[in-house]
Tab-separated table of C-alpha atoms in Angstrom:
chain	number	residue	atom	x	y	z
A	1	UNK	CA	254.101	-80.346	-97.213
A	2	UNK	CA	255.368	-83.473	-96.007
A	3	UNK	CA	258.194	-81.907	-93.740
A	4	UNK	CA	255.923	-79.397	-91.950
A	5	UNK	CA	252.972	-82.007	-91.588
A	6	UNK	CA	255.673	-84.830	-90.352
A	7	UNK	CA	257.299	-82.206	-87.602
A	8	UNK	CA	253.733	-81.032	-86.346
A	9	UNK	CA	252.526	-84.652	-86.459
A	10	UNK	CA	255.684	-85.836	-84.065
A	11	UNK	CA	254.887	-82.638	-82.111
A	12	UNK	CA	257.848	-80.958	-83.150
A	13	UNK	CA	257.980	-77.130	-84.083
A	14	UNK	CA	258.202	-76.201	-87.683
A	15	UNK	CA	260.752	-73.966	-88.696
A	16	UNK	CA	259.383	-70.742	-89.474
A	17	UNK	CA	261.288	-70.418	-93.238
A	18	UNK	CA	260.176	-73.879	-94.135
A	19	UNK	CA	258.316	-74.493	-97.108
A	20	UNK	CA	255.228	-75.992	-97.451
A	21	UNK	CA	252.243	-75.981	-95.141
A	22	UNK	CA	251.206	-78.554	-92.265
A	23	UNK	CA	247.979	-80.287	-93.936
A	24	UNK	CA	245.740	-80.424	-90.630
A	25	UNK	CA	243.082	-82.385	-92.924
A	26	UNK	CA	245.231	-85.491	-92.738
A	27	UNK	CA	245.117	-85.880	-89.214
A	28	UNK	CA	242.023	-87.293	-86.557
A	29	UNK	CA	239.642	-84.582	-85.144
A	30	UNK	CA	241.830	-84.893	-81.791
A	31	UNK	CA	244.823	-83.885	-83.130
A	32	UNK	CA	243.191	-80.903	-85.408
A	33	UNK	CA	242.386	-78.738	-82.308
A	34	UNK	CA	246.505	-78.517	-81.677
A	35	UNK	CA	248.032	-75.336	-83.275
A	36	UNK	CA	251.283	-75.534	-85.188
A	37	UNK	CA	254.153	-74.436	-83.431
A	38	UNK	CA	256.876	-72.646	-85.363
A	39	UNK	CA	260.520	-72.344	-84.274
A	40	UNK	CA	263.171	-69.991	-85.805
A	41	UNK	CA	264.976	-71.388	-88.422
A	42	UNK	CA	268.699	-73.420	-87.752
A	43	UNK	CA	269.934	-70.033	-89.623
A	44	UNK	CA	268.195	-67.793	-87.715
A	45	UNK	CA	269.596	-69.622	-84.513
A	46	UNK	CA	272.830	-69.840	-85.489
A	47	UNK	CA	272.961	-66.196	-86.051
A	48	UNK	CA	272.445	-65.579	-81.860
A	49	UNK	CA	275.551	-67.762	-81.367
A	50	UNK	CA	278.401	-65.636	-80.778
A	51	UNK	CA	281.831	-67.080	-80.253
A	52	UNK	CA	284.577	-65.516	-78.409
A	53	UNK	CA	287.939	-65.022	-80.941
A	54	UNK	CA	289.635	-68.016	-79.283
A	55	UNK	CA	286.680	-70.037	-79.827
A	56	UNK	CA	286.704	-68.769	-83.604
A	57	UNK	CA	290.459	-69.456	-83.956
A	58	UNK	CA	290.272	-73.027	-82.395
A	59	UNK	CA	287.529	-73.799	-84.909
A	60	UNK	CA	289.380	-72.520	-87.988
A	61	UNK	CA	292.151	-74.325	-86.677
A	62	UNK	CA	290.349	-77.694	-86.625
A	63	UNK	CA	288.866	-77.127	-90.131
A	64	UNK	CA	292.480	-76.462	-91.394
A	65	UNK	CA	293.714	-79.714	-89.753
A	66	UNK	CA	290.793	-81.553	-91.292
A	67	UNK	CA	291.774	-79.927	-94.896
A	68	UNK	CA	288.348	-77.803	-94.873
A	69	UNK	CA	290.454	-74.369	-94.964
């Protein structure tokens, strides 16, 4: 529960696939009124990113140069 609680405490969105819950009881009364904001997970956001064929080739080339492929 720490990660979603800390993200909420910092005013940041909590990824919707995050394990745990926001522990609202740990906050002062003034903070309890704030709704938890959820955001798509990084995996979900990456699905929305579409690269052109040229960009894909460039990334593969760089990964090969670095020895990852």
